[in-house]
Amino acid sequence: MNLFNIISELEKVDPEIMDRLTHRRSALTALGDMTKKMALAAAPIAIGSAFNKAMGQNNSNATVNDILNYALLLERLEYSFYNQALNAATLSTTLTGDARTAITTIRAHELAHVNLLTAALGSNVSPATAPTFDFGANAFTTYAGFLTLAQAFEDTGVRAYKGQATSIPRTLNPTVGGNQVNLLTVALQIHSVEARHAAHIRYMRRGATAGAQTSIMPWIVNKDANGVPDAVYGAGVPTTTFPAEDNVAQGGITALTTMLGATYSAADVSAAFDEGLDSTTVTNIARSVVKF
Amino acid sequence: MSNITKSGGDDAEFAKPLYTPIKRRSFFMYAGATAGATALLLSGCDDDDDNNGTQPGAVSLGSGDVGVLNYAYALEQLEAAFYARVVASPFSGMTTDERTALTAIAQHEAIHRDFFKAAITAAAPTQIIGSLTPKFDNINFSDRTSVLSTARTFEDLGVSAYNGAGSLIQNSTYLLIAGKIVSVEARHAAYIRDLITPGSFSGSDVVDANGLDVRRSVSEVLTLAQPFITETINGDNVGK
């Protein structure tokens, strides 16, 4: 195994690899230490983790850029979804009045998120331009169907941001648009806006023209899908970190229903905590309803 | 000296979730082993989290992660007490749908409160704050506008508090739990706001031009919460 070739290969993928590593010798030492402990068959994985480790220690921006590009993908998807809805001839007579105002507000927020993330990423934006999102022939056929998809995207978005919270270094304070910001705080500020959107969309579905689904609450009760793909409220990977939305265990307390000195229903306990989701599960959910 | 020893013991207990393999790896990846160890030591060095302090009616939230948990516990106590009153004595004209939703919110807040009580008791039993005495003198519980505007204040305040405190939390398990709660508070906020003014779920008074929700520092939040709490809350060392 030629370590110099590996570094060279990494440089092809990431021209700035040597900048990220303090100097070549430390990279080789790290790789050397790894290989002593690992079978040769496992080397590619070992190299990958050594590479990530170096990124994490010397310049966490590489990992964070992945998170930001992932968030950007979701925001681009949401913006495109609402933009297509507002321009859909099929919704022109049903998506009206307060409903159109609300969706216009939400679209503006998603665009603001796209712009903010784009500014934060700078030259690291990937892909450089938004992909084309194909929501299928029936996404905007009916008002009720559109809102069902909207709920899916908003609730998934909330889970997606939450799933990344612990991966963002809490002391990372980049300059975005001339202002120094704390990246974790910004992510949380987007996260709660998505939750506000989700609550409103869910309440819109109670309306007469949306099918009068008056059992839908602004929050997620158990893992009730309300016509949305079940995976949106299902478990992620690992299940222990990202359980399904009907989870009633938190912080090592295995049943909040009975172990808090009072009795609470599983419906209320599950609704009191929104669960996070990993990026792979989120991406799979997105690809199950959108082509991009 | 005995106080320091006791305090350190609680923090060792508190830090346990860090010692799961994944948590430890991510924690050390970013913080560095030395910084991490220092942070844990520092969080053990609270010098003024003694809740039976000299001032009668004064409550210190403490420092480090325990301080953040006490901070959340204090706010959840406030919200839970408020909604318990709302459900017990409904404002005139409360619809069946509103009663259902407000009852659910009351349960969510009670669950948050009891969860923090249990979590802090398990992690740092000597550092948990006591039960606070709510001060709702200026709320007219029979009046819809008074109740809903107070609810909006509490929910938006809660969202801004969790958003502002996230970066203060060192333990990733508790950061994730805070994330699980804040989005529920945001859902509450959106619902309450829509009850007051339909379509105001994410109005420009709470979501700025960058599409960002409000975040507030501990002191900003406590300044706004203090009028509703009898005890004087000191959050000077929360997260430090």
Short mmCIF file of C-alpha atoms in Angstrom, two decimals:
data_model
loop_
_atom_site.label_atom_id
_atom_site.label_comp_id
_atom_site.label_asym_id
_atom_site.label_seq_id
_atom_site.Cartn_x
_atom_site.Cartn_y
_atom_site.Cartn_z
CA MET A 1 0.00 0.00 0.00
CA ASN A 2 1.53 3.29 -1.08
CA LEU A 3 0.45 6.05 1.23
CA PHE A 4 1.73 8.75 -1.07
CA ASN A 5 -0.55 7.50 -3.82
CA ILE A 6 -3.49 7.67 -1.44
CA ILE A 7 -2.70 11.27 -0.55
CA SER A 8 -2.35 11.98 -4.24
CA GLU A 9 -5.74 10.39 -4.91
CA LEU A 10 -7.29 12.43 -2.14
CA GLU A 11 -5.80 15.57 -3.66
CA LYS A 12 -7.56 14.79 -6.93
CA VAL A 13 -10.87 14.64 -5.10
CA ASP A 14 -10.08 17.55 -2.84
CA PRO A 15 -7.32 19.86 -4.08
CA GLU A 16 -7.13 21.49 -0.66
CA ILE A 17 -6.42 18.29 1.22
CA MET A 18 -2.86 19.31 2.02
CA ASP A 19 -4.06 22.59 3.41
CA ARG A 20 -6.48 20.79 5.64
CA LEU A 21 -3.75 18.52 6.96
CA THR A 22 -1.28 20.49 9.02
CA HIS A 23 1.58 18.91 7.12
CA ARG A 24 2.19 15.76 5.19
CA ARG A 25 4.11 14.03 7.93
CA SER A 26 1.28 14.24 10.45
CA ALA A 27 -1.11 12.82 7.88
CA LEU A 28 1.22 9.92 7.21
CA THR A 29 1.71 9.33 10.92
CA ALA A 30 -2.03 9.21 11.41
CA LEU A 31 -2.48 6.83 8.52
CA GLY A 32 0.46 4.72 9.68
CA ASP A 33 -0.97 4.36 13.14
CA MET A 34 -4.29 3.32 11.73
CA THR A 35 -2.85 0.65 9.45
CA LYS A 36 -0.87 -0.97 12.24
CA LYS A 37 -4.11 -1.73 13.99
CA MET A 38 -6.20 -2.69 11.00
CA ALA A 39 -6.28 -5.54 8.55
CA LEU A 40 -5.38 -4.55 5.01
CA ALA A 41 -8.89 -5.40 3.80
CA ALA A 42 -10.29 -2.71 6.04
CA ALA A 43 -7.78 -0.10 4.85
CA PRO A 44 -10.10 1.99 2.68
CA ILE A 45 -12.45 2.51 5.61
CA ALA A 46 -9.57 3.21 7.94
CA ILE A 47 -8.17 5.78 5.55
CA GLY A 48 -11.55 7.38 5.23
CA SER A 49 -11.89 7.79 8.97
CA ALA A 50 -8.35 9.07 9.34
CA PHE A 51 -9.13 11.59 6.64
CA ASN A 52 -12.28 12.70 8.44
CA LYS A 53 -10.41 12.84 11.70
CA ALA A 54 -7.83 15.13 10.17
CA MET A 55 -10.61 17.30 8.78
CA GLY A 56 -12.32 17.37 12.16
CA GLN A 57 -9.21 18.41 14.00
CA ASN A 58 -7.60 20.79 11.56
CA ASN A 59 -10.49 22.27 9.67
CA SER A 60 -13.98 21.16 10.55
CA ASN A 61 -15.37 23.19 7.67
CA ALA A 62 -15.19 20.23 5.30
CA THR A 63 -17.60 18.21 7.40
CA VAL A 64 -19.71 21.26 8.12
CA ASN A 65 -19.84 22.09 4.41
CA ASP A 66 -21.35 18.68 3.79
CA ILE A 67 -24.03 19.45 6.35
CA LEU A 68 -24.67 22.88 4.87
CA ASN A 69 -24.91 21.48 1.32
CA TYR A 70 -27.34 18.87 2.60
CA ALA A 71 -29.43 21.60 4.24
CA LEU A 72 -29.21 23.60 1.02
CA LEU A 73 -30.54 20.66 -0.98
CA LEU A 74 -33.57 20.41 1.32
CA GLU A 75 -34.21 24.14 1.21
CA ARG A 76 -33.88 24.21 -2.59
CA LEU A 77 -36.33 21.33 -2.74
CA GLU A 78 -38.83 23.09 -0.47
CA TYR A 79 -38.52 26.39 -2.29
CA SER A 80 -39.03 24.68 -5.65
CA PHE A 81 -42.02 22.79 -4.29
CA TYR A 82 -43.83 25.91 -3.09
CA ASN A 83 -42.80 27.89 -6.14
CA GLN A 84 -44.23 25.25 -8.48
CA ALA A 85 -47.41 25.09 -6.37
CA LEU A 86 -47.94 28.83 -6.48
CA ASN A 87 -47.48 28.75 -10.26
CA ALA A 88 -49.56 25.64 -10.87
CA ALA A 89 -52.67 26.29 -12.96
CA THR A 90 -54.32 23.31 -11.26
CA LEU A 91 -54.17 25.08 -7.88
CA SER A 92 -55.13 28.55 -9.08
CA THR A 93 -58.75 28.26 -7.94
CA THR A 94 -58.11 26.38 -4.68
CA LEU A 95 -54.86 27.82 -3.35
CA THR A 96 -56.33 31.26 -2.76
CA GLY A 97 -56.81 33.92 -0.09
CA ASP A 98 -55.21 33.23 3.29
CA ALA A 99 -53.88 29.90 2.06
CA ARG A 100 -52.01 31.52 -0.84
CA THR A 101 -50.69 34.20 1.50
CA ALA A 102 -49.41 31.56 3.92
CA ILE A 103 -47.73 29.51 1.18
CA THR A 104 -46.18 32.68 -0.23
CA THR A 105 -44.77 33.48 3.21
CA ILE A 106 -43.38 29.98 3.55
CA ARG A 107 -41.84 30.13 0.08
CA ALA A 108 -40.14 33.41 1.01
CA HIS A 109 -38.66 31.79 4.11
CA GLU A 110 -37.36 28.82 2.12
CA LEU A 111 -35.77 31.20 -0.38
CA ALA A 112 -34.20 33.17 2.47
CA HIS A 113 -32.77 29.90 3.82
CA VAL A 114 -31.40 29.04 0.37
CA ASN A 115 -29.74 32.44 0.14
CA LEU A 116 -28.34 32.28 3.66
CA LEU A 117 -26.89 28.80 3.19
CA THR A 118 -25.49 29.79 -0.20
CA ALA A 119 -23.79 32.79 1.38
CA ALA A 120 -22.45 30.65 4.23
CA LEU A 121 -21.02 28.10 1.79
CA GLY A 122 -19.47 30.62 -0.59
CA SER A 123 -17.34 28.78 -3.15
CA ASN A 124 -18.17 25.46 -1.44
CA VAL A 125 -21.77 25.41 -2.71
CA SER A 126 -22.46 22.03 -4.27
CA PRO A 127 -24.02 21.62 -6.72
CA ALA A 128 -23.44 25.17 -7.93
CA THR A 129 -27.00 25.55 -9.15
CA ALA A 130 -30.18 23.97 -7.87
CA PRO A 131 -31.16 20.66 -9.49
CA THR A 132 -34.51 20.38 -11.25
CA PHE A 133 -37.07 18.91 -8.89
CA ASP A 134 -39.79 16.76 -10.42
CA PHE A 135 -42.60 16.23 -7.93
CA GLY A 136 -44.56 14.00 -10.29
CA ALA A 137 -47.72 14.46 -12.31
CA ASN A 138 -50.09 14.53 -9.33
CA ALA A 139 -48.30 16.72 -6.80
CA PHE A 140 -50.31 19.84 -7.62
CA THR A 141 -53.49 18.30 -8.98
CA THR A 142 -55.51 18.87 -5.84
CA TYR A 143 -55.23 21.29 -2.94
CA ALA A 144 -55.52 18.45 -0.42
CA GLY A 145 -52.81 16.46 -2.18
CA PHE A 146 -50.49 19.47 -2.30
CA LEU A 147 -50.90 20.07 1.45
CA THR A 148 -50.24 16.41 2.18
CA LEU A 149 -46.89 16.66 0.39
CA ALA A 150 -46.20 19.98 2.10
CA GLN A 151 -46.68 18.33 5.48
CA ALA A 152 -44.29 15.59 4.44
CA PHE A 153 -41.58 18.08 3.47
CA GLU A 154 -41.97 20.32 6.51
CA ASP A 155 -42.05 17.53 9.08
CA THR A 156 -39.11 15.85 7.35
CA GLY A 157 -37.26 19.17 7.29
CA VAL A 158 -37.70 19.57 11.03
CA ARG A 159 -36.37 16.06 11.59
CA ALA A 160 -33.47 16.65 9.21
CA TYR A 161 -32.17 19.79 10.94
CA LYS A 162 -32.59 18.20 14.34
CA GLY A 163 -30.61 15.19 13.15
CA GLN A 164 -27.61 17.41 12.31
CA ALA A 165 -27.62 19.55 15.45
CA THR A 166 -25.06 17.45 17.29
CA SER A 167 -22.77 17.30 14.25
CA ILE A 168 -22.29 21.05 14.10
CA PRO A 169 -19.42 22.23 16.31
CA ARG A 170 -21.02 24.54 18.83
CA THR A 171 -18.11 26.96 18.71
CA LEU A 172 -18.06 27.47 14.94
CA ASN A 173 -18.62 31.17 14.24
CA PRO A 174 -18.19 31.89 10.52
CA THR A 175 -18.77 35.26 8.89
CA VAL A 176 -21.88 35.20 6.72
CA GLY A 177 -22.84 38.28 4.75
CA GLY A 178 -20.47 40.41 6.81
CA ASN A 179 -21.82 39.21 10.16
CA GLN A 180 -20.22 36.71 12.45
CA VAL A 181 -22.76 34.04 13.37
CA ASN A 182 -22.80 30.89 15.44
CA LEU A 183 -23.59 28.15 12.96
CA LEU A 184 -25.38 25.86 15.41
CA THR A 185 -27.58 28.74 16.54
CA VAL A 186 -28.43 29.61 12.93
CA ALA A 187 -29.32 25.97 12.23
CA LEU A 188 -31.61 25.98 15.27
CA GLN A 189 -33.20 29.24 14.11
CA ILE A 190 -34.01 27.67 10.73
CA HIS A 191 -35.18 24.48 12.44
CA SER A 192 -37.84 26.21 14.53
CA VAL A 193 -39.11 28.15 11.51
CA GLU A 194 -39.62 24.84 9.69
CA ALA A 195 -41.57 23.65 12.73
CA ARG A 196 -43.78 26.74 12.57
CA HIS A 197 -44.41 25.98 8.89
CA ALA A 198 -45.20 22.36 9.67
CA ALA A 199 -47.72 23.36 12.35
CA HIS A 200 -49.49 25.75 10.00
CA ILE A 201 -49.61 23.32 7.07
CA ARG A 202 -51.04 20.68 9.38
CA TYR A 203 -53.70 23.09 10.55
CA MET A 204 -54.51 24.06 6.97
CA ARG A 205 -55.35 20.41 6.32
CA ARG A 206 -58.20 20.70 8.80
CA GLY A 207 -59.95 23.18 6.52
CA ALA A 208 -63.03 22.22 4.53
CA THR A 209 -61.37 22.60 1.13
CA ALA A 210 -58.44 20.45 2.28
CA GLY A 211 -60.69 17.56 3.20
CA ALA A 212 -61.75 18.67 6.69
CA GLN A 213 -59.25 16.37 8.36
CA THR A 214 -59.97 17.71 11.82
CA SER A 215 -58.04 15.02 13.67
CA ILE A 216 -54.73 16.42 12.40
CA MET A 217 -52.99 18.46 15.10
CA PRO A 218 -50.21 21.03 14.61
CA TRP A 219 -47.86 18.55 16.32
CA ILE A 220 -47.04 14.91 15.56
CA VAL A 221 -49.19 12.51 17.58
CA ASN A 222 -47.68 9.01 17.87
CA LYS A 223 -46.41 8.34 14.35
CA ASP A 224 -49.70 9.14 12.65
CA ALA A 225 -48.90 9.82 9.02
CA ASN A 226 -52.17 11.46 7.93
CA GLY A 227 -51.67 10.27 4.36
CA VAL A 228 -48.00 11.22 4.29
CA PRO A 229 -45.48 8.40 3.54
CA ASP A 230 -45.01 6.43 6.77
CA ALA A 231 -41.23 6.78 6.56
CA VAL A 232 -41.54 10.50 7.40
CA TYR A 233 -42.48 9.48 10.95
CA GLY A 234 -40.52 6.23 11.08
CA ALA A 235 -37.17 5.43 12.63
CA GLY A 236 -33.83 6.49 11.20
CA VAL A 237 -30.32 5.09 11.56
CA PRO A 238 -29.26 4.37 14.21
CA THR A 239 -32.68 3.70 15.71
CA THR A 240 -31.45 4.44 19.22
CA THR A 241 -30.51 8.00 18.24
CA PHE A 242 -33.31 8.53 15.72
CA PRO A 243 -36.37 6.55 16.86
CA ALA A 244 -39.77 6.78 15.22
CA GLU A 245 -42.02 9.68 16.23
CA ASP A 246 -44.04 7.47 18.58
CA ASN A 247 -41.02 7.21 20.89
CA VAL A 248 -41.81 7.63 24.60
CA ALA A 249 -38.26 7.19 25.98
CA GLN A 250 -35.98 10.20 26.49
CA GLY A 251 -32.61 10.76 28.12
CA GLY A 252 -32.36 7.27 29.56
CA ILE A 253 -35.89 7.31 31.02
CA THR A 254 -37.47 4.38 29.26
CA ALA A 255 -41.15 5.33 29.58
CA LEU A 256 -42.12 8.94 30.16
CA THR A 257 -45.73 7.72 30.22
CA THR A 258 -45.33 6.17 33.68
CA MET A 259 -41.94 7.16 35.08
CA LEU A 260 -42.33 10.88 35.70
CA GLY A 261 -44.38 10.67 38.86
CA ALA A 262 -47.61 11.12 36.90
CA THR A 263 -49.36 9.20 34.16
CA TYR A 264 -49.26 10.64 30.66
CA SER A 265 -50.73 9.19 27.48
CA ALA A 266 -48.39 7.87 24.81
CA ALA A 267 -50.05 10.30 22.40
CA ASP A 268 -49.12 13.30 24.56
CA VAL A 269 -45.62 12.05 25.37
CA SER A 270 -44.81 11.34 21.73
CA ALA A 271 -46.16 14.73 20.68
CA ALA A 272 -44.11 16.51 23.35
CA PHE A 273 -40.85 15.48 21.64
CA ASP A 274 -40.08 15.68 17.92
CA GLU A 275 -37.47 13.14 16.84
CA GLY A 276 -34.45 13.72 14.60
CA LEU A 277 -33.49 11.83 11.48
CA ASP A 278 -30.21 10.96 9.75
CA SER A 279 -29.31 12.33 6.33
CA THR A 280 -29.49 8.97 4.52
CA THR A 281 -33.04 8.30 5.70
CA VAL A 282 -34.07 11.86 4.89
CA THR A 283 -32.58 11.64 1.41
CA ASN A 284 -34.33 8.33 0.81
CA ILE A 285 -37.64 9.85 1.85
CA ALA A 286 -37.10 12.80 -0.46
CA ARG A 287 -36.20 10.55 -3.39
CA SER A 288 -39.32 8.47 -2.80
CA VAL A 289 -41.50 11.46 -3.74
CA VAL A 290 -39.23 13.74 -5.79
CA LYS A 291 -36.93 13.11 -8.73
CA PHE A 292 -33.78 15.24 -8.63
CA MET B 1 -13.99 21.62 50.01
CA SER B 2 -16.70 19.09 50.66
CA ASN B 3 -18.92 21.14 48.43
CA ILE B 4 -16.44 20.87 45.58
CA THR B 5 -16.12 17.13 46.03
CA LYS B 6 -19.87 16.65 46.07
CA SER B 7 -20.28 18.91 43.10
CA GLY B 8 -17.63 17.07 41.11
CA GLY B 9 -19.32 13.77 41.85
CA ASP B 10 -22.59 15.04 40.46
CA ASP B 11 -20.93 16.22 37.32
CA ALA B 12 -19.21 12.91 36.79
CA GLU B 13 -22.65 11.33 37.04
CA PHE B 14 -24.05 13.99 34.75
CA ALA B 15 -21.39 13.48 32.12
CA LYS B 16 -22.08 9.77 31.78
CA PRO B 17 -23.88 9.97 28.45
CA LEU B 18 -20.66 11.32 26.98
CA TYR B 19 -19.00 7.99 27.51
CA THR B 20 -20.94 6.13 24.90
CA PRO B 21 -18.59 5.45 21.96
CA ILE B 22 -20.28 7.59 19.31
CA LYS B 23 -20.86 10.51 21.59
CA ARG B 24 -17.31 10.49 22.83
CA ARG B 25 -15.87 10.33 19.36
CA SER B 26 -17.84 13.26 18.02
CA PHE B 27 -17.28 15.26 21.18
CA PHE B 28 -13.51 14.79 21.10
CA MET B 29 -13.32 15.24 17.35
CA TYR B 30 -14.47 18.79 17.66
CA ALA B 31 -13.45 19.82 21.11
CA GLY B 32 -10.14 18.02 21.26
CA ALA B 33 -9.34 15.71 24.15
CA THR B 34 -7.74 18.37 26.27
CA ALA B 35 -10.44 20.96 25.75
CA GLY B 36 -13.06 18.34 26.50
CA ALA B 37 -11.42 17.31 29.75
CA THR B 38 -11.02 20.94 30.71
CA ALA B 39 -14.65 21.66 29.99
CA LEU B 40 -15.74 18.80 32.21
CA LEU B 41 -13.47 19.98 34.98
CA LEU B 42 -14.70 23.54 34.64
CA SER B 43 -18.31 22.50 34.74
CA GLY B 44 -17.49 20.85 38.04
CA CYS B 45 -16.22 24.13 39.42
CA ASP B 46 -19.50 25.84 40.07
CA ASP B 47 -18.95 28.33 42.80
CA ASP B 48 -22.40 29.74 43.18
CA ASP B 49 -24.99 27.17 42.24
CA ASP B 50 -26.07 26.77 45.81
CA ASN B 51 -29.80 27.06 45.56
CA ASN B 52 -30.43 27.68 49.24
CA GLY B 53 -28.47 30.92 48.85
CA THR B 54 -28.35 33.82 51.19
CA GLN B 55 -31.09 35.88 49.58
CA PRO B 56 -34.54 34.62 50.46
CA GLY B 57 -36.57 33.99 47.31
CA ALA B 58 -33.47 33.97 45.11
CA VAL B 59 -32.80 30.99 42.87
CA SER B 60 -29.54 30.41 41.03
CA LEU B 61 -29.79 28.18 37.99
CA GLY B 62 -26.16 27.12 38.41
CA SER B 63 -23.49 26.70 35.78
CA GLY B 64 -22.51 24.45 32.88
CA ASP B 65 -24.96 22.00 31.38
CA VAL B 66 -26.79 21.63 34.70
CA GLY B 67 -27.43 25.35 34.53
CA VAL B 68 -28.92 25.01 31.05
CA LEU B 69 -31.14 22.15 32.20
CA ASN B 70 -32.31 24.16 35.22
CA TYR B 71 -32.96 27.10 32.89
CA ALA B 72 -35.16 24.90 30.69
CA TYR B 73 -36.79 23.40 33.78
CA ALA B 74 -37.64 26.89 35.06
CA LEU B 75 -39.25 27.92 31.77
CA GLU B 76 -41.17 24.66 31.46
CA GLN B 77 -42.44 25.07 35.02
CA LEU B 78 -43.76 28.47 34.05
CA GLU B 79 -45.47 27.22 30.89
CA ALA B 80 -46.91 24.14 32.57
CA ALA B 81 -48.37 26.19 35.41
CA PHE B 82 -49.88 28.65 32.96
CA TYR B 83 -51.61 26.08 30.76
CA ALA B 84 -52.82 24.12 33.81
CA ARG B 85 -54.68 27.29 34.80
CA VAL B 86 -55.95 27.79 31.23
CA VAL B 87 -57.37 24.27 31.15
CA ALA B 88 -58.75 24.43 34.70
CA SER B 89 -60.57 27.72 34.09
CA PRO B 90 -61.22 28.07 30.34
CA PHE B 91 -61.68 31.56 28.93
CA SER B 92 -65.19 32.39 27.82
CA GLY B 93 -65.91 31.32 24.28
CA MET B 94 -63.27 28.58 24.14
CA THR B 95 -64.29 26.22 21.36
CA THR B 96 -64.15 22.43 21.57
CA ASP B 97 -61.23 22.36 19.13
CA GLU B 98 -59.37 24.99 21.15
CA ARG B 99 -59.98 23.11 24.37
CA THR B 100 -58.62 19.92 22.82
CA ALA B 101 -55.50 21.65 21.54
CA LEU B 102 -54.86 23.70 24.70
CA THR B 103 -55.30 20.58 26.83
CA ALA B 104 -52.74 18.79 24.67
CA ILE B 105 -50.32 21.72 25.00
CA ALA B 106 -50.83 21.70 28.79
CA GLN B 107 -49.88 18.01 28.80
CA HIS B 108 -46.81 18.60 26.61
CA GLU B 109 -45.54 21.32 28.94
CA ALA B 110 -46.21 19.22 32.04
CA ILE B 111 -44.28 16.36 30.41
CA HIS B 112 -41.37 18.70 29.60
CA ARG B 113 -41.37 19.99 33.18
CA ASP B 114 -41.49 16.53 34.74
CA PHE B 115 -38.90 15.23 32.30
CA PHE B 116 -36.39 17.93 33.26
CA LYS B 117 -37.11 17.35 36.92
CA ALA B 118 -36.38 13.65 36.51
CA ALA B 119 -33.36 14.17 34.27
CA ILE B 120 -31.70 16.76 36.53
CA THR B 121 -32.52 14.74 39.64
CA ALA B 122 -30.82 11.73 38.10
CA ALA B 123 -27.80 13.66 36.84
CA ALA B 124 -27.14 16.27 39.51
CA PRO B 125 -29.47 15.76 42.48
CA THR B 126 -27.90 18.47 44.63
CA GLN B 127 -28.08 21.11 41.91
CA ILE B 128 -31.70 20.99 40.81
CA ILE B 129 -33.74 24.12 41.45
CA GLY B 130 -36.92 23.80 43.45
CA SER B 131 -40.50 24.42 42.41
CA LEU B 132 -41.00 28.01 41.35
CA THR B 133 -44.02 30.07 42.34
CA PRO B 134 -45.74 31.47 39.24
CA LYS B 135 -47.03 35.03 39.36
CA PHE B 136 -49.97 35.37 37.01
CA ASP B 137 -51.57 38.43 38.64
CA ASN B 138 -51.79 40.35 35.39
CA ILE B 139 -53.41 37.57 33.39
CA ASN B 140 -57.19 37.49 33.10
CA PHE B 141 -57.81 33.78 32.67
CA SER B 142 -61.45 34.34 31.73
CA ASP B 143 -60.45 36.58 28.84
CA ARG B 144 -59.49 35.04 25.54
CA THR B 145 -57.22 37.87 24.42
CA SER B 146 -55.35 38.00 27.72
CA VAL B 147 -54.78 34.25 27.78
CA LEU B 148 -53.79 33.85 24.14
CA SER B 149 -51.45 36.83 24.10
CA THR B 150 -49.72 35.49 27.21
CA ALA B 151 -49.52 32.06 25.60
CA ARG B 152 -47.94 33.60 22.52
CA THR B 153 -45.41 35.41 24.71
CA PHE B 154 -44.48 32.20 26.52
CA GLU B 155 -44.23 30.07 23.37
CA ASP B 156 -42.20 32.55 21.34
CA LEU B 157 -40.03 33.16 24.40
CA GLY B 158 -39.49 29.43 24.83
CA VAL B 159 -38.47 29.01 21.20
CA SER B 160 -36.03 31.93 21.44
CA ALA B 161 -34.63 30.57 24.70
CA TYR B 162 -33.89 27.10 23.34
CA ASN B 163 -32.50 28.57 20.11
CA GLY B 164 -30.17 30.79 22.12
CA ALA B 165 -29.12 28.10 24.59
CA GLY B 166 -28.33 25.31 22.12
CA SER B 167 -24.72 26.39 21.65
CA LEU B 168 -24.26 26.48 25.44
CA ILE B 169 -24.93 22.76 25.79
CA GLN B 170 -21.80 20.61 25.89
CA ASN B 171 -23.44 17.20 26.18
CA SER B 172 -24.75 16.13 22.78
CA THR B 173 -27.47 13.93 24.29
CA TYR B 174 -28.97 16.97 25.97
CA LEU B 175 -28.49 19.14 22.89
CA LEU B 176 -30.53 16.64 20.88
CA ILE B 177 -33.24 16.58 23.55
CA ALA B 178 -33.39 20.37 23.56
CA GLY B 179 -33.85 20.15 19.78
CA LYS B 180 -36.67 17.67 20.25
CA ILE B 181 -38.46 20.08 22.56
CA VAL B 182 -37.87 23.39 20.79
CA SER B 183 -39.63 22.31 17.61
CA VAL B 184 -42.66 21.30 19.65
CA GLU B 185 -42.64 24.73 21.29
CA ALA B 186 -42.46 26.25 17.80
CA ARG B 187 -45.49 24.20 16.77
CA HIS B 188 -47.32 25.50 19.84
CA ALA B 189 -46.26 29.04 19.02
CA ALA B 190 -47.51 28.74 15.45
CA TYR B 191 -50.86 27.34 16.59
CA ILE B 192 -51.41 30.02 19.26
CA ARG B 193 -50.41 32.79 16.85
CA ASP B 194 -52.83 31.47 14.23
CA LEU B 195 -55.59 31.51 16.85
CA ILE B 196 -54.89 35.19 17.53
CA THR B 197 -54.34 36.24 13.90
CA PRO B 198 -54.78 33.59 11.21
CA GLY B 199 -51.61 33.38 9.11
CA SER B 200 -49.31 34.87 11.74
CA PHE B 201 -47.66 31.51 12.51
CA SER B 202 -44.28 32.84 11.40
CA GLY B 203 -44.86 36.58 11.27
CA SER B 204 -42.13 39.08 10.61
CA ASP B 205 -42.05 39.89 14.34
CA VAL B 206 -40.53 36.44 14.98
CA VAL B 207 -38.95 35.42 11.66
CA ASP B 208 -36.44 37.87 10.19
CA ALA B 209 -35.50 38.66 6.58
CA ASN B 210 -33.02 35.78 6.58
CA GLY B 211 -35.81 33.37 7.49
CA LEU B 212 -34.42 32.96 11.01
CA ASP B 213 -36.48 32.57 14.17
CA VAL B 214 -35.74 34.64 17.26
CA ARG B 215 -32.91 33.62 19.58
CA ARG B 216 -32.35 35.20 22.94
CA SER B 217 -29.55 35.08 25.48
CA VAL B 218 -30.24 33.68 28.94
CA SER B 219 -30.35 37.16 30.46
CA GLU B 220 -32.73 38.47 27.78
CA VAL B 221 -35.09 35.56 28.38
CA LEU B 222 -34.97 35.84 32.15
CA THR B 223 -35.70 39.55 31.97
CA LEU B 224 -38.91 38.75 30.06
CA ALA B 225 -39.82 35.74 32.21
CA GLN B 226 -39.09 37.28 35.61
CA PRO B 227 -42.38 39.25 35.89
CA PHE B 228 -44.21 35.90 35.87
CA ILE B 229 -42.08 34.29 38.61
CA THR B 230 -42.14 35.16 42.31
CA GLU B 231 -38.57 34.02 43.03
CA THR B 232 -35.68 36.06 41.67
CA ILE B 233 -33.91 33.92 39.09
CA ASN B 234 -30.16 34.23 38.59
CA GLY B 235 -28.89 32.74 35.33
CA ASP B 236 -25.52 34.47 35.20
CA ASN B 237 -23.53 31.25 34.99
CA VAL B 238 -25.79 29.13 32.80
CA GLY B 239 -23.65 27.28 30.28
CA LYS B 240 -20.40 28.64 31.75
#
